[in-house]
Amino acid sequence: MSTDTQPTTDAPDGEGEELAALQSRIDELEEELAAVKTDTSDDQKKMTIIATKGTLDMAYPPLILASTAAAFGWDVVVFHTFWGLDILHEEKSKDLKLSAVGNPSMPMPNAVATLPFMDSMATKMMEKKIDEQGTPTIAELIDTSIEMGVELQACQMTIELMDYDESKFYDGVEVGVGAATALEHMADADIQLLV
């Protein structure tokens, strides 16, 4: 929207100056409006996921959601803390377990689920199903996520608390990330999830 109106020169004394000042103010406001429109035209969605659990069944949701959102062009950060760091650890991520205890979806009573071999059995059954269905492994999902621009963050406090070796994380994992940095992304995110 542009106004090319010029103040008239035959206006009574003072009105010409007022019209010129008004025209100048209109031009300033149009520039500000154009800048605001430019800023808001970037409609890229943002999503932050906090991954706190390191079991096989809880490693999949944040990685699937993150890689899918990235495929839609979203800006995605997954902040891994406490046991969620096992997902980012190259060795530990290949040996994540599925806990049968306290899982209401498991088709067995908790008394049976507490037997020493049940977690291993449940994990083997899940791994077999993952393999049969052609579902990507955790390592494959991590590689895909990083390739698609997902920022996988490792909580620095948890790294120190749990004595993780940062060199054992997958290449591309962001280390040294504190809660304040994670909160900055969360504050601007359209979607925040705790897994």
Short mmCIF file of N, CA and C in Angstrom, two decimals:
data_model
loop_
_atom_site.label_atom_id
_atom_site.label_comp_id
_atom_site.label_asym_id
_atom_site.label_seq_id
_atom_site.Cartn_x
_atom_site.Cartn_y
_atom_site.Cartn_z
N MET A 1 0.85 -1.16 0.00
CA MET A 1 0.00 0.00 0.00
C MET A 1 0.89 1.21 0.00
N SER A 2 0.78 2.01 -1.03
CA SER A 2 1.63 3.18 -1.14
C SER A 2 0.77 4.39 -1.42
N THR A 3 1.12 5.46 -0.79
CA THR A 3 0.40 6.71 -1.05
C THR A 3 1.38 7.67 -1.67
N ASP A 4 1.05 8.07 -2.87
CA ASP A 4 1.92 8.99 -3.59
C ASP A 4 1.42 10.41 -3.48
N THR A 5 0.54 10.67 -2.55
CA THR A 5 -0.04 12.00 -2.42
C THR A 5 1.04 12.96 -1.93
N GLN A 6 1.16 14.05 -2.60
CA GLN A 6 2.11 15.08 -2.21
C GLN A 6 1.35 16.23 -1.56
N PRO A 7 1.92 16.84 -0.55
CA PRO A 7 1.23 17.96 0.07
C PRO A 7 1.06 19.09 -0.95
N THR A 8 -0.08 19.71 -0.91
CA THR A 8 -0.35 20.80 -1.85
C THR A 8 0.39 22.05 -1.40
N THR A 9 0.80 22.82 -2.38
CA THR A 9 1.56 24.03 -2.07
C THR A 9 0.64 25.22 -1.83
N ASP A 10 -0.65 25.07 -2.25
CA ASP A 10 -1.54 26.22 -2.07
C ASP A 10 -2.36 26.12 -0.79
N ALA A 11 -1.92 25.23 0.16
CA ALA A 11 -2.61 25.13 1.44
C ALA A 11 -2.27 26.32 2.30
N PRO A 12 -3.19 26.70 3.20
CA PRO A 12 -2.90 27.82 4.10
C PRO A 12 -1.64 27.55 4.91
N ASP A 13 -1.05 28.63 5.44
CA ASP A 13 0.19 28.53 6.22
C ASP A 13 0.11 27.46 7.28
N GLY A 14 1.14 26.62 7.39
CA GLY A 14 1.23 25.58 8.41
C GLY A 14 0.62 24.25 7.98
N GLU A 15 -0.42 24.30 7.15
CA GLU A 15 -1.05 23.04 6.73
C GLU A 15 -0.13 22.23 5.82
N GLY A 16 0.63 22.87 5.00
CA GLY A 16 1.57 22.18 4.11
C GLY A 16 2.61 21.42 4.91
N GLU A 17 3.09 22.02 5.97
CA GLU A 17 4.08 21.37 6.83
C GLU A 17 3.45 20.18 7.57
N GLU A 18 2.20 20.37 8.00
CA GLU A 18 1.49 19.29 8.70
C GLU A 18 1.26 18.11 7.75
N LEU A 19 0.86 18.42 6.52
CA LEU A 19 0.63 17.36 5.53
C LEU A 19 1.95 16.63 5.21
N ALA A 20 3.03 17.39 5.11
CA ALA A 20 4.34 16.77 4.84
C ALA A 20 4.76 15.86 5.99
N ALA A 21 4.52 16.33 7.23
CA ALA A 21 4.85 15.51 8.41
C ALA A 21 3.97 14.27 8.45
N LEU A 22 2.68 14.44 8.12
CA LEU A 22 1.76 13.31 8.10
C LEU A 22 2.18 12.31 7.03
N GLN A 23 2.55 12.79 5.86
CA GLN A 23 3.00 11.91 4.78
C GLN A 23 4.26 11.17 5.20
N SER A 24 5.17 11.84 5.88
CA SER A 24 6.40 11.21 6.34
C SER A 24 6.09 10.10 7.34
N ARG A 25 5.15 10.39 8.24
CA ARG A 25 4.76 9.38 9.24
C ARG A 25 4.08 8.17 8.57
N ILE A 26 3.26 8.40 7.57
CA ILE A 26 2.61 7.32 6.83
C ILE A 26 3.68 6.44 6.16
N ASP A 27 4.68 7.08 5.56
CA ASP A 27 5.75 6.33 4.92
C ASP A 27 6.50 5.46 5.93
N GLU A 28 6.78 6.02 7.13
CA GLU A 28 7.46 5.26 8.18
C GLU A 28 6.63 4.04 8.60
N LEU A 29 5.33 4.25 8.79
CA LEU A 29 4.45 3.17 9.21
C LEU A 29 4.36 2.08 8.15
N GLU A 30 4.35 2.47 6.87
CA GLU A 30 4.31 1.48 5.79
C GLU A 30 5.59 0.64 5.79
N GLU A 31 6.73 1.26 6.06
CA GLU A 31 7.99 0.52 6.13
C GLU A 31 7.98 -0.46 7.31
N GLU A 32 7.47 0.00 8.45
CA GLU A 32 7.39 -0.87 9.62
C GLU A 32 6.46 -2.05 9.35
N LEU A 33 5.33 -1.79 8.70
CA LEU A 33 4.38 -2.85 8.37
C LEU A 33 5.01 -3.87 7.42
N ALA A 34 5.75 -3.38 6.44
CA ALA A 34 6.42 -4.28 5.51
C ALA A 34 7.43 -5.16 6.23
N ALA A 35 8.15 -4.58 7.21
CA ALA A 35 9.13 -5.36 7.99
C ALA A 35 8.43 -6.42 8.83
N VAL A 36 7.30 -6.06 9.43
CA VAL A 36 6.54 -7.03 10.23
C VAL A 36 6.03 -8.16 9.35
N LYS A 37 5.53 -7.83 8.17
CA LYS A 37 5.05 -8.86 7.26
C LYS A 37 6.17 -9.80 6.86
N THR A 38 7.37 -9.26 6.65
CA THR A 38 8.52 -10.08 6.29
C THR A 38 8.87 -11.02 7.44
N ASP A 39 8.86 -10.49 8.67
CA ASP A 39 9.19 -11.30 9.84
C ASP A 39 8.19 -12.43 10.05
N THR A 40 6.92 -12.16 9.84
CA THR A 40 5.89 -13.17 10.09
C THR A 40 5.67 -14.09 8.90
N SER A 41 6.27 -13.78 7.76
CA SER A 41 6.08 -14.65 6.60
C SER A 41 6.85 -15.96 6.76
N ASP A 42 7.82 -15.98 7.68
CA ASP A 42 8.54 -17.21 7.96
C ASP A 42 7.66 -18.07 8.86
N ASP A 43 6.87 -18.94 8.25
CA ASP A 43 5.90 -19.72 9.01
C ASP A 43 6.41 -21.11 9.34
N GLN A 44 7.74 -21.27 9.43
CA GLN A 44 8.31 -22.56 9.78
C GLN A 44 7.92 -22.91 11.22
N LYS A 45 7.34 -24.07 11.38
CA LYS A 45 6.95 -24.52 12.71
C LYS A 45 8.18 -25.00 13.47
N LYS A 46 8.09 -24.88 14.80
CA LYS A 46 9.16 -25.36 15.67
C LYS A 46 8.60 -26.38 16.64
N MET A 47 9.39 -27.42 16.89
CA MET A 47 9.00 -28.43 17.86
C MET A 47 10.19 -28.78 18.74
N THR A 48 9.92 -28.87 20.04
CA THR A 48 10.92 -29.32 21.00
C THR A 48 10.39 -30.57 21.69
N ILE A 49 11.23 -31.59 21.75
CA ILE A 49 10.89 -32.82 22.44
C ILE A 49 11.92 -33.04 23.54
N ILE A 50 11.45 -33.39 24.73
CA ILE A 50 12.37 -33.73 25.81
C ILE A 50 12.29 -35.24 25.99
N ALA A 51 13.42 -35.91 25.78
CA ALA A 51 13.50 -37.37 25.90
C ALA A 51 14.17 -37.72 27.22
N THR A 52 13.43 -38.37 28.12
CA THR A 52 13.95 -38.65 29.46
C THR A 52 14.14 -40.13 29.74
N LYS A 53 13.67 -40.99 28.86
CA LYS A 53 13.72 -42.43 29.14
C LYS A 53 14.61 -43.15 28.12
N GLY A 54 15.30 -44.17 28.59
CA GLY A 54 16.24 -44.87 27.73
C GLY A 54 15.87 -46.32 27.49
N THR A 55 14.59 -46.63 27.44
CA THR A 55 14.18 -48.00 27.11
C THR A 55 13.89 -48.07 25.62
N LEU A 56 13.87 -49.28 25.11
CA LEU A 56 13.66 -49.47 23.67
C LEU A 56 12.34 -48.87 23.20
N ASP A 57 11.28 -49.11 23.96
CA ASP A 57 9.97 -48.60 23.55
C ASP A 57 9.85 -47.09 23.69
N MET A 58 10.68 -46.47 24.52
CA MET A 58 10.61 -45.01 24.70
C MET A 58 11.65 -44.28 23.85
N ALA A 59 12.51 -45.00 23.15
CA ALA A 59 13.48 -44.38 22.26
C ALA A 59 12.85 -44.06 20.91
N TYR A 60 11.88 -44.85 20.51
CA TYR A 60 11.26 -44.66 19.20
C TYR A 60 10.40 -43.40 19.08
N PRO A 61 9.50 -43.12 20.02
CA PRO A 61 8.61 -41.96 19.83
C PRO A 61 9.31 -40.63 19.55
N PRO A 62 10.33 -40.22 20.34
CA PRO A 62 10.93 -38.92 20.03
C PRO A 62 11.63 -38.89 18.67
N LEU A 63 12.25 -40.01 18.30
CA LEU A 63 12.98 -40.04 17.02
C LEU A 63 12.03 -40.09 15.83
N ILE A 64 10.95 -40.83 15.95
CA ILE A 64 9.97 -40.89 14.85
C ILE A 64 9.29 -39.54 14.68
N LEU A 65 8.86 -38.95 15.79
CA LEU A 65 8.21 -37.64 15.72
C LEU A 65 9.16 -36.57 15.18
N ALA A 66 10.40 -36.60 15.65
CA ALA A 66 11.39 -35.60 15.22
C ALA A 66 11.69 -35.71 13.73
N SER A 67 11.96 -36.93 13.26
CA SER A 67 12.31 -37.09 11.84
C SER A 67 11.11 -36.79 10.93
N THR A 68 9.91 -37.13 11.39
CA THR A 68 8.71 -36.83 10.60
C THR A 68 8.50 -35.31 10.52
N ALA A 69 8.62 -34.63 11.64
CA ALA A 69 8.46 -33.17 11.64
C ALA A 69 9.52 -32.51 10.77
N ALA A 70 10.75 -33.02 10.82
CA ALA A 70 11.81 -32.47 9.97
C ALA A 70 11.49 -32.67 8.49
N ALA A 71 10.86 -33.80 8.17
CA ALA A 71 10.47 -34.06 6.78
C ALA A 71 9.44 -33.03 6.29
N PHE A 72 8.66 -32.48 7.22
CA PHE A 72 7.71 -31.42 6.89
C PHE A 72 8.37 -30.04 6.87
N GLY A 73 9.67 -29.99 7.13
CA GLY A 73 10.38 -28.72 7.11
C GLY A 73 10.37 -27.98 8.44
N TRP A 74 10.01 -28.65 9.50
CA TRP A 74 9.98 -28.00 10.81
C TRP A 74 11.39 -27.89 11.40
N ASP A 75 11.55 -26.93 12.28
CA ASP A 75 12.78 -26.77 13.07
C ASP A 75 12.58 -27.62 14.32
N VAL A 76 13.38 -28.70 14.46
CA VAL A 76 13.14 -29.66 15.54
C VAL A 76 14.39 -29.83 16.41
N VAL A 77 14.15 -29.80 17.72
CA VAL A 77 15.19 -30.08 18.71
C VAL A 77 14.68 -31.18 19.62
N VAL A 78 15.55 -32.18 19.87
CA VAL A 78 15.24 -33.20 20.87
C VAL A 78 16.30 -33.08 21.96
N PHE A 79 15.84 -32.69 23.15
CA PHE A 79 16.72 -32.51 24.31
C PHE A 79 16.69 -33.79 25.13
N HIS A 80 17.84 -34.49 25.17
CA HIS A 80 17.94 -35.77 25.88
C HIS A 80 18.54 -35.53 27.27
N THR A 81 17.85 -36.02 28.28
CA THR A 81 18.33 -35.86 29.64
C THR A 81 18.12 -37.15 30.42
N PHE A 82 18.84 -37.31 31.49
CA PHE A 82 18.83 -38.52 32.32
C PHE A 82 18.93 -39.77 31.45
N TRP A 83 18.06 -40.75 31.61
CA TRP A 83 18.23 -42.01 30.88
C TRP A 83 18.04 -41.83 29.38
N GLY A 84 17.48 -40.73 28.96
CA GLY A 84 17.33 -40.45 27.54
C GLY A 84 18.66 -40.33 26.82
N LEU A 85 19.75 -40.08 27.58
CA LEU A 85 21.08 -40.01 26.96
C LEU A 85 21.52 -41.35 26.39
N ASP A 86 20.98 -42.45 26.93
CA ASP A 86 21.34 -43.77 26.39
C ASP A 86 20.97 -43.88 24.91
N ILE A 87 19.96 -43.15 24.49
CA ILE A 87 19.54 -43.17 23.09
C ILE A 87 20.64 -42.62 22.19
N LEU A 88 21.38 -41.64 22.68
CA LEU A 88 22.41 -40.97 21.89
C LEU A 88 23.77 -41.66 21.96
N HIS A 89 23.91 -42.59 22.88
CA HIS A 89 25.18 -43.30 23.10
C HIS A 89 25.27 -44.46 22.10
N GLU A 90 26.31 -44.46 21.28
CA GLU A 90 26.39 -45.45 20.20
C GLU A 90 26.29 -46.89 20.69
N GLU A 91 26.97 -47.24 21.76
CA GLU A 91 26.94 -48.62 22.24
C GLU A 91 25.64 -48.91 23.00
N LYS A 92 25.28 -48.04 23.92
CA LYS A 92 24.10 -48.29 24.75
C LYS A 92 22.82 -48.30 23.93
N SER A 93 22.77 -47.50 22.87
CA SER A 93 21.55 -47.44 22.06
C SER A 93 21.28 -48.75 21.33
N LYS A 94 22.32 -49.55 21.14
CA LYS A 94 22.16 -50.84 20.46
C LYS A 94 21.76 -51.95 21.43
N ASP A 95 21.70 -51.61 22.71
CA ASP A 95 21.37 -52.60 23.73
C ASP A 95 20.25 -52.09 24.66
N LEU A 96 19.35 -51.29 24.13
CA LEU A 96 18.24 -50.78 24.94
C LEU A 96 17.28 -51.93 25.23
N LYS A 97 16.73 -51.92 26.43
CA LYS A 97 15.83 -52.99 26.86
C LYS A 97 14.39 -52.51 26.88
N LEU A 98 13.49 -53.46 26.81
CA LEU A 98 12.06 -53.20 26.96
C LEU A 98 11.66 -53.76 28.31
N SER A 99 11.15 -52.90 29.18
CA SER A 99 10.78 -53.36 30.51
C SER A 99 9.37 -53.93 30.51
N ALA A 100 9.25 -55.13 31.05
CA ALA A 100 7.95 -55.78 31.13
C ALA A 100 7.21 -55.37 32.41
N VAL A 101 7.94 -54.89 33.41
CA VAL A 101 7.34 -54.55 34.69
C VAL A 101 6.61 -53.21 34.61
N GLY A 102 5.41 -53.17 35.14
CA GLY A 102 4.66 -51.92 35.21
C GLY A 102 4.14 -51.43 33.87
N ASN A 103 4.20 -52.26 32.86
CA ASN A 103 3.72 -51.88 31.54
C ASN A 103 2.33 -52.50 31.36
N PRO A 104 1.28 -51.69 31.47
CA PRO A 104 -0.07 -52.25 31.40
C PRO A 104 -0.41 -52.88 30.05
N SER A 105 0.35 -52.59 29.02
CA SER A 105 0.08 -53.17 27.71
C SER A 105 0.70 -54.55 27.53
N MET A 106 1.57 -54.92 28.45
CA MET A 106 2.18 -56.25 28.36
C MET A 106 1.15 -57.32 28.72
N PRO A 107 1.06 -58.36 27.93
CA PRO A 107 0.04 -59.39 28.18
C PRO A 107 0.46 -60.40 29.25
N MET A 108 0.93 -59.87 30.38
CA MET A 108 1.31 -60.76 31.49
C MET A 108 1.18 -60.00 32.81
N PRO A 109 0.89 -60.72 33.88
CA PRO A 109 0.81 -60.06 35.18
C PRO A 109 2.19 -59.58 35.64
N ASN A 110 2.21 -58.54 36.47
CA ASN A 110 3.48 -58.00 36.97
C ASN A 110 4.29 -59.04 37.73
N ALA A 111 3.61 -59.98 38.41
CA ALA A 111 4.33 -61.02 39.15
C ALA A 111 5.19 -61.86 38.21
N VAL A 112 4.69 -62.12 37.02
CA VAL A 112 5.47 -62.87 36.02
C VAL A 112 6.52 -61.96 35.38
N ALA A 113 6.15 -60.69 35.15
CA ALA A 113 7.07 -59.74 34.50
C ALA A 113 8.31 -59.47 35.34
N THR A 114 8.23 -59.69 36.65
CA THR A 114 9.39 -59.41 37.51
C THR A 114 10.43 -60.52 37.49
N LEU A 115 10.12 -61.64 36.87
CA LEU A 115 11.11 -62.73 36.78
C LEU A 115 12.35 -62.23 36.03
N PRO A 116 13.53 -62.70 36.44
CA PRO A 116 14.79 -62.16 35.90
C PRO A 116 14.92 -62.16 34.38
N PHE A 117 14.36 -63.12 33.70
CA PHE A 117 14.56 -63.23 32.25
C PHE A 117 13.50 -62.51 31.43
N MET A 118 12.47 -61.96 32.07
CA MET A 118 11.35 -61.41 31.31
C MET A 118 11.70 -60.15 30.49
N ASP A 119 12.53 -59.26 31.05
CA ASP A 119 12.93 -58.07 30.28
C ASP A 119 13.69 -58.48 29.02
N SER A 120 14.59 -59.45 29.17
CA SER A 120 15.34 -59.93 28.00
C SER A 120 14.41 -60.56 26.97
N MET A 121 13.45 -61.35 27.47
CA MET A 121 12.51 -62.00 26.56
C MET A 121 11.64 -60.96 25.84
N ALA A 122 11.13 -59.99 26.59
CA ALA A 122 10.29 -58.95 25.99
C ALA A 122 11.10 -58.14 24.97
N THR A 123 12.35 -57.87 25.28
CA THR A 123 13.22 -57.13 24.36
C THR A 123 13.46 -57.93 23.08
N LYS A 124 13.75 -59.21 23.21
CA LYS A 124 13.98 -60.06 22.03
C LYS A 124 12.73 -60.13 21.15
N MET A 125 11.56 -60.23 21.80
CA MET A 125 10.31 -60.27 21.03
C MET A 125 10.11 -58.97 20.26
N MET A 126 10.39 -57.83 20.91
CA MET A 126 10.23 -56.54 20.24
C MET A 126 11.24 -56.38 19.12
N GLU A 127 12.48 -56.76 19.35
CA GLU A 127 13.50 -56.67 18.30
C GLU A 127 13.15 -57.54 17.10
N LYS A 128 12.59 -58.72 17.37
CA LYS A 128 12.17 -59.60 16.28
C LYS A 128 11.07 -58.95 15.45
N LYS A 129 10.10 -58.34 16.15
CA LYS A 129 8.99 -57.67 15.46
C LYS A 129 9.50 -56.47 14.65
N ILE A 130 10.44 -55.71 15.22
CA ILE A 130 11.04 -54.57 14.51
C ILE A 130 11.71 -55.05 13.23
N ASP A 131 12.46 -56.16 13.34
CA ASP A 131 13.17 -56.71 12.19
C ASP A 131 12.18 -57.23 11.13
N GLU A 132 11.16 -57.96 11.57
CA GLU A 132 10.18 -58.52 10.64
C GLU A 132 9.41 -57.43 9.89
N GLN A 133 9.12 -56.34 10.58
CA GLN A 133 8.34 -55.26 9.96
C GLN A 133 9.21 -54.31 9.13
N GLY A 134 10.53 -54.47 9.22
CA GLY A 134 11.42 -53.56 8.49
C GLY A 134 11.46 -52.17 9.11
N THR A 135 11.13 -52.08 10.38
CA THR A 135 11.18 -50.80 11.10
C THR A 135 12.64 -50.40 11.27
N PRO A 136 12.96 -49.13 11.04
CA PRO A 136 14.35 -48.70 11.23
C PRO A 136 14.83 -48.93 12.66
N THR A 137 16.10 -49.18 12.80
CA THR A 137 16.69 -49.32 14.13
C THR A 137 16.86 -47.93 14.74
N ILE A 138 17.19 -47.90 16.01
CA ILE A 138 17.45 -46.62 16.68
C ILE A 138 18.61 -45.90 15.98
N ALA A 139 19.67 -46.63 15.67
CA ALA A 139 20.83 -46.02 14.99
C ALA A 139 20.42 -45.42 13.65
N GLU A 140 19.58 -46.13 12.90
CA GLU A 140 19.12 -45.62 11.61
C GLU A 140 18.26 -44.36 11.78
N LEU A 141 17.40 -44.37 12.80
CA LEU A 141 16.56 -43.19 13.05
C LEU A 141 17.40 -41.99 13.48
N ILE A 142 18.43 -42.23 14.25
CA ILE A 142 19.32 -41.14 14.67
C ILE A 142 20.03 -40.56 13.45
N ASP A 143 20.59 -41.43 12.60
CA ASP A 143 21.26 -40.96 11.39
C ASP A 143 20.30 -40.17 10.49
N THR A 144 19.10 -40.70 10.31
CA THR A 144 18.09 -40.02 9.49
C THR A 144 17.74 -38.66 10.08
N SER A 145 17.53 -38.63 11.38
CA SER A 145 17.15 -37.37 12.05
C SER A 145 18.23 -36.32 11.86
N ILE A 146 19.48 -36.71 12.08
CA ILE A 146 20.59 -35.75 11.94
C ILE A 146 20.71 -35.28 10.49
N GLU A 147 20.59 -36.21 9.55
CA GLU A 147 20.66 -35.84 8.13
C GLU A 147 19.55 -34.86 7.75
N MET A 148 18.40 -34.99 8.39
CA MET A 148 17.26 -34.12 8.07
C MET A 148 17.29 -32.79 8.83
N GLY A 149 18.32 -32.60 9.65
CA GLY A 149 18.47 -31.32 10.34
C GLY A 149 17.92 -31.27 11.75
N VAL A 150 17.50 -32.42 12.29
CA VAL A 150 17.05 -32.44 13.68
C VAL A 150 18.26 -32.22 14.57
N GLU A 151 18.12 -31.34 15.55
CA GLU A 151 19.21 -31.10 16.49
C GLU A 151 18.99 -32.00 17.70
N LEU A 152 19.85 -33.01 17.84
CA LEU A 152 19.80 -33.92 18.98
C LEU A 152 20.75 -33.39 20.04
N GLN A 153 20.18 -32.95 21.14
CA GLN A 153 20.97 -32.32 22.20
C GLN A 153 21.15 -33.26 23.38
N ALA A 154 22.34 -33.22 23.97
CA ALA A 154 22.64 -34.00 25.17
C ALA A 154 22.81 -33.05 26.33
N CYS A 155 22.03 -33.25 27.38
CA CYS A 155 22.06 -32.39 28.56
C CYS A 155 23.42 -32.47 29.25
N GLN A 156 24.09 -31.33 29.37
CA GLN A 156 25.43 -31.31 29.95
C GLN A 156 25.43 -31.73 31.41
N MET A 157 24.43 -31.28 32.17
CA MET A 157 24.38 -31.64 33.59
C MET A 157 24.27 -33.16 33.75
N THR A 158 23.45 -33.78 32.91
CA THR A 158 23.29 -35.23 32.99
C THR A 158 24.55 -35.95 32.53
N ILE A 159 25.23 -35.43 31.53
CA ILE A 159 26.50 -36.03 31.08
C ILE A 159 27.46 -36.10 32.25
N GLU A 160 27.55 -35.00 33.00
CA GLU A 160 28.46 -34.96 34.15
C GLU A 160 27.94 -35.82 35.29
N LEU A 161 26.66 -35.75 35.57
CA LEU A 161 26.07 -36.51 36.68
C LEU A 161 26.22 -38.01 36.47
N MET A 162 25.96 -38.48 35.26
CA MET A 162 25.99 -39.91 34.96
C MET A 162 27.34 -40.36 34.41
N ASP A 163 28.29 -39.44 34.33
CA ASP A 163 29.66 -39.74 33.90
C ASP A 163 29.71 -40.36 32.50
N TYR A 164 28.99 -39.74 31.56
CA TYR A 164 29.03 -40.18 30.17
C TYR A 164 30.30 -39.68 29.50
N ASP A 165 30.81 -40.46 28.59
CA ASP A 165 31.94 -40.06 27.76
C ASP A 165 31.35 -39.46 26.48
N GLU A 166 31.50 -38.15 26.29
CA GLU A 166 30.90 -37.45 25.14
C GLU A 166 31.36 -38.02 23.81
N SER A 167 32.55 -38.58 23.76
CA SER A 167 33.07 -39.11 22.49
C SER A 167 32.32 -40.38 22.07
N LYS A 168 31.52 -40.94 22.96
CA LYS A 168 30.77 -42.17 22.66
C LYS A 168 29.39 -41.88 22.06
N PHE A 169 29.04 -40.59 21.97
CA PHE A 169 27.76 -40.25 21.36
C PHE A 169 27.90 -40.30 19.84
N TYR A 170 26.76 -40.44 19.17
CA TYR A 170 26.75 -40.44 17.70
C TYR A 170 27.32 -39.12 17.19
N ASP A 171 27.97 -39.18 16.02
CA ASP A 171 28.45 -37.96 15.38
C ASP A 171 27.26 -37.08 15.06
N GLY A 172 27.38 -35.80 15.34
CA GLY A 172 26.30 -34.86 15.05
C GLY A 172 25.46 -34.51 16.27
N VAL A 173 25.66 -35.23 17.37
CA VAL A 173 24.93 -34.92 18.61
C VAL A 173 25.53 -33.66 19.23
N GLU A 174 24.67 -32.73 19.64
CA GLU A 174 25.12 -31.49 20.27
C GLU A 174 25.34 -31.75 21.75
N VAL A 175 26.57 -31.58 22.22
CA VAL A 175 26.87 -31.75 23.64
C VAL A 175 27.08 -30.38 24.27
N GLY A 176 27.13 -30.35 25.59
CA GLY A 176 27.34 -29.09 26.29
C GLY A 176 26.11 -28.21 26.33
N VAL A 177 24.95 -28.80 26.14
CA VAL A 177 23.71 -28.04 26.12
C VAL A 177 23.12 -28.03 27.52
N GLY A 178 22.83 -26.83 28.01
CA GLY A 178 22.22 -26.70 29.33
C GLY A 178 20.73 -26.48 29.22
N ALA A 179 20.08 -26.49 30.37
CA ALA A 179 18.64 -26.31 30.42
C ALA A 179 18.23 -24.94 29.86
N ALA A 180 19.03 -23.92 30.08
CA ALA A 180 18.69 -22.58 29.59
C ALA A 180 18.61 -22.56 28.07
N THR A 181 19.55 -23.20 27.41
CA THR A 181 19.54 -23.27 25.94
C THR A 181 18.32 -24.03 25.46
N ALA A 182 18.02 -25.15 26.12
CA ALA A 182 16.84 -25.94 25.74
C ALA A 182 15.57 -25.12 25.93
N LEU A 183 15.50 -24.38 27.02
CA LEU A 183 14.30 -23.56 27.30
C LEU A 183 14.09 -22.47 26.26
N GLU A 184 15.18 -21.92 25.74
CA GLU A 184 15.05 -20.88 24.71
C GLU A 184 14.31 -21.42 23.50
N HIS A 185 14.67 -22.63 23.06
CA HIS A 185 13.98 -23.22 21.91
C HIS A 185 12.55 -23.57 22.27
N MET A 186 12.35 -24.10 23.48
CA MET A 186 11.00 -24.45 23.91
C MET A 186 10.07 -23.24 23.94
N ALA A 187 10.61 -22.10 24.37
CA ALA A 187 9.79 -20.89 24.49
C ALA A 187 9.24 -20.45 23.14
N ASP A 188 10.01 -20.68 22.08
CA ASP A 188 9.58 -20.28 20.74
C ASP A 188 8.88 -21.39 19.96
N ALA A 189 8.86 -22.60 20.54
CA ALA A 189 8.33 -23.76 19.81
C ALA A 189 6.81 -23.72 19.76
N ASP A 190 6.28 -24.17 18.63
CA ASP A 190 4.83 -24.32 18.48
C ASP A 190 4.34 -25.55 19.24
N ILE A 191 5.21 -26.56 19.31
CA ILE A 191 4.86 -27.82 19.98
C ILE A 191 5.99 -28.19 20.91
N GLN A 192 5.63 -28.52 22.16
CA GLN A 192 6.60 -29.01 23.14
C GLN A 192 6.08 -30.34 23.68
N LEU A 193 6.94 -31.36 23.65
CA LEU A 193 6.54 -32.68 24.10
C LEU A 193 7.55 -33.23 25.11
N LEU A 194 7.04 -33.90 26.12
CA LEU A 194 7.89 -34.58 27.10
C LEU A 194 7.65 -36.07 26.94
N VAL A 195 8.72 -36.81 26.60
CA VAL A 195 8.58 -38.25 26.37
C VAL A 195 9.41 -38.98 27.42
#
